[in-house]
Amino acid sequence: MPVKFSDGEHALQLHQCYMSLAKNCSHEEMFSQTEQERIPILNVSTFLDNKGDATHSKCLAFAESGSTLKLSPVFIFNLASNPGGSSVYAQQFFENLNGGFAKWKMARGILSSPAILQSWSNLNPKRHKGLEEMIASARMGLEQQRECPARTWTMGVDIREPKAKQKLYSGCCITLINRNVASSGEAATAYAKSLKNTIIIGENSSGIGSFGEVRDYQLKNSHINLNLPCKLFIASDCVEARGYLPDFWLDSPEPVKEAVRWLKQPESYQFEFPTAPVQGK
């Protein structure tokens, strides 16, 4: 890229941020918990749970792992290249970690109609673990809609604050994101921000989160298949196509390694860790 200074024009060499190349555990593995230098590391590659009991149990294992980290002074939450899935598991994880409190700072609109209820009713609850109540509710609502069909929007905003009696997580969560983090991966980023001490490192996320709960439809005569959302999300700090911005930008394909080194040797980096949660070198 050419840039001009008082002494003339210079060529500035640019490259795609190496953070985009950061790897996570495989989508088949979905979730793994490891440790480096006494620092817990959670790798979460996807929140997709649409392949039956196996994937659902792995997502639940991630959600339940929040309870095991309550006494950890710091942990690394690696979301690199997580394309999303169901935001329920990230919410449950942070509730388990943070004394029952997890907040996604956004406003939302939920559309309901006979077609949407029908699409939920068509799901097999045995293949969609965790959605059994929603599917049952949709089937009941569909019967009511047949008598009096209606298309309605339900609007809401999460204004909750933690209660005085809730024992909140006092440690620090180092969240790693890149531009391949999207949808419910970005929701997980938002829930991480509900902690008292969260530092987001990497590059901006995808910014694919304005619409959710995509439903499948087939037109009656043409048999054209459509995928249309039934939820609208508006988050002031997550701009569509730009995503969430990190607190610290990182140009490395090995963010976990860099984060561990930063925590152990903060003086070797341009920006030092605000506190010293990890004792020893």
Coordinates of C-alpha atoms in Angstrom, one line a residue:
M1 CA 0.0 0.0 0.0
P2 CA 1.5 3.3 -1.0
V3 CA 1.7 6.1 1.7
K4 CA 3.1 9.6 1.3
F5 CA 5.3 11.4 3.8
S6 CA 7.2 14.6 3.6
D7 CA 10.2 12.8 2.1
G8 CA 8.2 11.1 -0.6
E9 CA 6.1 8.0 -1.2
H10 CA 6.8 4.7 0.5
A11 CA 5.4 1.2 0.0
L12 CA 3.9 -0.2 3.2
Q13 CA 3.8 -4.0 3.2
L14 CA 0.5 -5.4 4.5
H15 CA -0.7 -8.9 5.2
Q16 CA -3.9 -10.6 6.4
C17 CA -3.9 -10.8 10.2
Y18 CA -2.3 -14.1 11.1
M19 CA -5.0 -14.5 13.8
S20 CA -7.4 -15.6 11.1
L21 CA -5.2 -18.8 10.7
A22 CA -5.6 -19.7 14.4
K23 CA -6.7 -23.3 14.9
N24 CA -9.0 -24.7 17.4
C25 CA -9.9 -28.3 18.3
S26 CA -11.8 -30.1 15.5
H27 CA -15.5 -29.6 15.0
E28 CA -16.0 -33.3 15.7
E29 CA -14.3 -32.9 19.1
M30 CA -16.2 -29.6 19.7
F31 CA -14.7 -29.0 23.1
S32 CA -11.5 -29.7 25.0
Q33 CA -10.1 -28.6 28.3
T34 CA -6.3 -28.6 28.7
E35 CA -3.7 -26.7 30.8
Q36 CA -0.5 -24.9 30.0
E37 CA 1.8 -23.4 32.7
R38 CA -1.0 -24.1 35.3
I39 CA -3.4 -22.0 33.2
P40 CA -6.7 -23.7 32.3
I41 CA -7.5 -23.5 28.6
L42 CA -10.9 -24.1 27.1
N43 CA -11.0 -24.8 23.3
V44 CA -14.5 -24.5 21.9
S45 CA -14.6 -25.0 18.1
T46 CA -18.4 -25.0 17.5
F47 CA -21.8 -24.9 19.3
L48 CA -23.6 -26.9 16.7
D49 CA -25.6 -29.7 18.5
N50 CA -27.7 -31.0 15.6
K51 CA -26.2 -34.5 15.3
G52 CA -28.0 -36.2 18.2
D53 CA -26.9 -37.3 21.6
A54 CA -23.1 -37.3 20.9
T55 CA -22.9 -33.6 20.0
H56 CA -25.4 -32.6 22.7
S57 CA -23.4 -34.3 25.4
K58 CA -20.2 -32.6 24.3
C59 CA -21.9 -29.2 24.4
L60 CA -23.3 -30.0 27.9
A61 CA -19.8 -31.0 29.0
F62 CA -18.6 -27.6 28.0
A63 CA -21.4 -25.8 29.8
E64 CA -20.8 -27.8 33.0
S65 CA -17.1 -27.1 32.9
G66 CA -17.9 -23.6 34.1
S67 CA -18.4 -24.9 37.6
T68 CA -14.9 -26.3 37.7
L69 CA -13.3 -22.9 37.0
K70 CA -14.8 -20.9 39.8
L71 CA -11.6 -20.9 41.8
S72 CA -9.2 -20.4 38.9
P73 CA -7.6 -16.9 39.0
V74 CA -7.4 -16.9 35.2
F75 CA -8.4 -19.1 32.3
I76 CA -8.1 -18.9 28.5
F77 CA -11.4 -19.2 26.5
N78 CA -10.4 -20.0 23.0
L79 CA -13.2 -19.3 20.5
A80 CA -11.0 -19.0 17.4
S81 CA -12.9 -20.0 14.2
N82 CA -16.1 -20.9 16.1
P83 CA -18.9 -20.5 13.5
G84 CA -21.7 -20.7 16.1
G85 CA -24.7 -23.0 16.7
S86 CA -26.8 -22.7 19.8
S87 CA -26.1 -19.8 22.2
V88 CA -27.7 -21.8 25.1
Y89 CA -24.5 -23.6 26.0
A90 CA -22.4 -20.4 26.3
Q91 CA -25.1 -18.9 28.5
Q92 CA -25.1 -22.0 30.7
F93 CA -21.3 -22.1 30.9
F94 CA -21.1 -18.5 32.2
E95 CA -24.0 -19.0 34.6
N96 CA -22.2 -22.0 36.1
L97 CA -19.0 -20.0 36.3
N98 CA -20.4 -16.7 37.5
G99 CA -22.8 -17.5 40.3
G100 CA -25.8 -17.9 38.0
F101 CA -25.4 -14.6 36.2
A102 CA -24.8 -14.3 32.5
K103 CA -25.9 -11.4 30.3
W104 CA -25.8 -10.8 26.6
K105 CA -26.1 -7.1 26.2
M106 CA -28.6 -6.6 23.3
A107 CA -32.2 -6.0 22.3
R108 CA -34.1 -8.7 20.5
G109 CA -37.3 -9.3 18.6
I110 CA -38.9 -12.7 18.2
L111 CA -41.3 -13.3 15.3
S112 CA -44.1 -15.8 15.7
S113 CA -46.5 -17.1 13.0
P114 CA -48.2 -20.3 11.9
A115 CA -45.3 -21.1 9.5
I116 CA -42.6 -20.6 12.1
L117 CA -44.5 -22.7 14.7
Q118 CA -44.9 -25.4 12.0
S119 CA -41.2 -25.4 11.3
W120 CA -40.4 -25.9 15.0
S121 CA -43.1 -28.6 15.2
N122 CA -41.5 -30.6 12.4
L123 CA -38.3 -31.1 14.4
N124 CA -37.6 -34.4 15.9
P125 CA -36.9 -33.9 19.6
K126 CA -34.7 -37.0 19.7
R127 CA -32.3 -35.3 17.3
H128 CA -32.5 -31.9 18.8
K129 CA -31.6 -32.4 22.4
G130 CA -32.2 -29.4 24.6
L131 CA -35.1 -28.2 22.4
E132 CA -37.7 -30.6 23.6
E133 CA -39.7 -28.0 25.6
M134 CA -39.5 -25.5 22.7
I135 CA -40.8 -28.1 20.2
A136 CA -43.6 -29.2 22.5
S137 CA -44.6 -25.5 23.1
A138 CA -44.6 -24.9 19.3
R139 CA -46.9 -27.9 18.7
M140 CA -49.3 -26.6 21.3
G141 CA -49.2 -23.1 19.9
L142 CA -49.7 -24.4 16.4
E143 CA -53.1 -25.9 17.4
Q144 CA -54.1 -22.5 18.7
Q145 CA -52.9 -20.7 15.6
R146 CA -55.1 -22.9 13.4
E147 CA -58.1 -21.6 15.2
C148 CA -56.9 -17.9 15.2
P149 CA -53.8 -17.4 13.0
A150 CA -51.7 -14.4 13.8
R151 CA -48.3 -13.0 13.0
T152 CA -46.7 -11.2 16.0
W153 CA -43.4 -9.7 17.2
T154 CA -42.3 -9.9 20.8
M155 CA -39.7 -7.3 21.6
G156 CA -37.4 -7.3 24.7
V157 CA -34.1 -6.1 26.1
D158 CA -31.9 -7.7 28.8
I159 CA -31.6 -5.1 31.6
R160 CA -30.7 -7.6 34.4
E161 CA -27.9 -6.9 36.8
P162 CA -26.3 -9.3 39.2
K163 CA -27.9 -9.7 42.6
A164 CA -26.1 -8.9 45.8
K165 CA -26.2 -12.5 47.0
Q166 CA -24.7 -13.9 43.8
K167 CA -21.1 -15.1 44.2
L168 CA -19.6 -13.7 41.0
Y169 CA -16.4 -15.0 39.4
S170 CA -13.5 -12.9 40.7
G171 CA -10.8 -14.2 38.3
C172 CA -10.1 -13.1 34.7
C173 CA -11.3 -14.7 31.4
I174 CA -8.9 -14.2 28.5
T175 CA -11.2 -14.6 25.4
L176 CA -9.6 -15.3 22.0
I177 CA -11.5 -14.4 18.9
N178 CA -10.8 -14.0 15.2
R179 CA -12.8 -13.0 12.1
N180 CA -14.1 -16.6 11.7
V181 CA -16.0 -16.3 15.0
A182 CA -19.7 -15.8 14.1
S183 CA -23.3 -16.1 15.3
S184 CA -23.4 -18.0 18.6
G185 CA -19.6 -17.8 18.7
E186 CA -20.1 -14.0 19.0
A187 CA -22.9 -14.6 21.6
A188 CA -20.3 -16.5 23.7
T189 CA -18.0 -13.4 23.3
A190 CA -20.9 -11.2 24.6
Y191 CA -21.5 -13.5 27.6
A192 CA -17.8 -13.4 28.4
K193 CA -18.2 -9.6 28.7
S194 CA -20.7 -10.0 31.5
L195 CA -17.9 -11.1 33.8
K196 CA -16.2 -8.5 35.9
N197 CA -12.8 -9.2 34.4
T198 CA -12.7 -10.1 30.8
I199 CA -10.0 -9.3 28.2
I200 CA -10.7 -10.0 24.6
I201 CA -7.6 -10.7 22.4
G202 CA -7.2 -11.3 18.7
E203 CA -9.0 -9.5 15.8
N204 CA -12.6 -8.5 15.2
S205 CA -15.2 -11.2 14.9
S206 CA -17.3 -11.8 11.8
G207 CA -20.3 -9.6 12.6
I208 CA -22.8 -12.3 11.7
G209 CA -25.3 -12.0 14.5
S210 CA -28.2 -9.7 13.6
F211 CA -30.5 -12.6 12.7
G212 CA -31.0 -15.9 14.4
E213 CA -33.0 -19.1 14.7
V214 CA -33.0 -19.7 11.0
R215 CA -35.9 -21.9 10.0
D216 CA -36.3 -24.1 6.9
Y217 CA -39.2 -23.8 4.6
Q218 CA -40.3 -25.3 1.2
L219 CA -42.6 -23.4 -1.1
K220 CA -45.7 -25.5 -1.9
N221 CA -45.8 -25.2 -5.7
S222 CA -42.2 -24.6 -6.7
H223 CA -40.6 -26.7 -3.9
I224 CA -38.0 -24.0 -3.5
N225 CA -36.2 -24.4 -0.1
L226 CA -35.8 -21.2 1.9
N227 CA -33.8 -20.5 5.1
L228 CA -35.3 -17.5 7.0
P229 CA -34.6 -16.2 10.5
C230 CA -37.3 -15.6 13.1
K231 CA -35.2 -13.6 15.6
L232 CA -33.6 -10.2 15.4
F233 CA -30.7 -9.2 17.6
I234 CA -29.3 -5.6 18.0
A235 CA -26.1 -5.2 20.0
S236 CA -24.5 -1.8 20.1
D237 CA -21.0 -3.1 20.4
C238 CA -21.3 -5.8 17.6
V239 CA -21.8 -4.1 14.3
E240 CA -23.0 -6.3 11.4
A241 CA -20.1 -7.3 9.2
R242 CA -17.6 -5.8 11.7
G243 CA -18.3 -7.8 14.8
Y244 CA -16.9 -7.4 18.3
L245 CA -13.6 -5.6 18.5
P246 CA -10.8 -7.0 20.7
D247 CA -9.3 -5.1 23.7
F248 CA -5.8 -6.1 22.4
W249 CA -5.1 -6.9 18.7
L250 CA -3.0 -10.0 18.1
D251 CA -1.2 -10.8 14.9
S252 CA -0.3 -14.5 15.5
P253 CA -1.6 -17.9 14.3
E254 CA -0.9 -19.3 17.8
P255 CA -3.0 -17.1 20.2
V256 CA -3.1 -19.6 23.0
K257 CA 0.7 -19.8 23.2
E258 CA 0.9 -16.0 23.0
A259 CA -1.7 -15.6 25.7
V260 CA 0.1 -18.0 28.1
R261 CA 3.4 -16.2 27.5
W262 CA 1.7 -12.8 28.1
L263 CA 0.3 -14.0 31.4
K264 CA 3.6 -15.5 32.6
Q265 CA 5.9 -12.8 31.1
P266 CA 3.9 -9.6 30.8
E267 CA 7.0 -7.4 30.8
S268 CA 8.1 -8.9 27.5
Y269 CA 5.1 -7.4 25.7
Q270 CA 4.1 -3.9 24.8
F271 CA 1.0 -4.0 27.0
E272 CA 1.2 -5.6 30.5
F273 CA -1.5 -7.6 32.1
P274 CA -3.5 -5.3 34.4
T275 CA -3.0 -7.6 37.4
A276 CA -0.8 -10.6 38.3
P277 CA -3.2 -13.6 38.5
V278 CA -0.5 -16.2 37.8
Q279 CA 2.2 -16.5 40.3
G280 CA 5.7 -17.7 39.3
K281 CA 7.4 -17.9 36.0

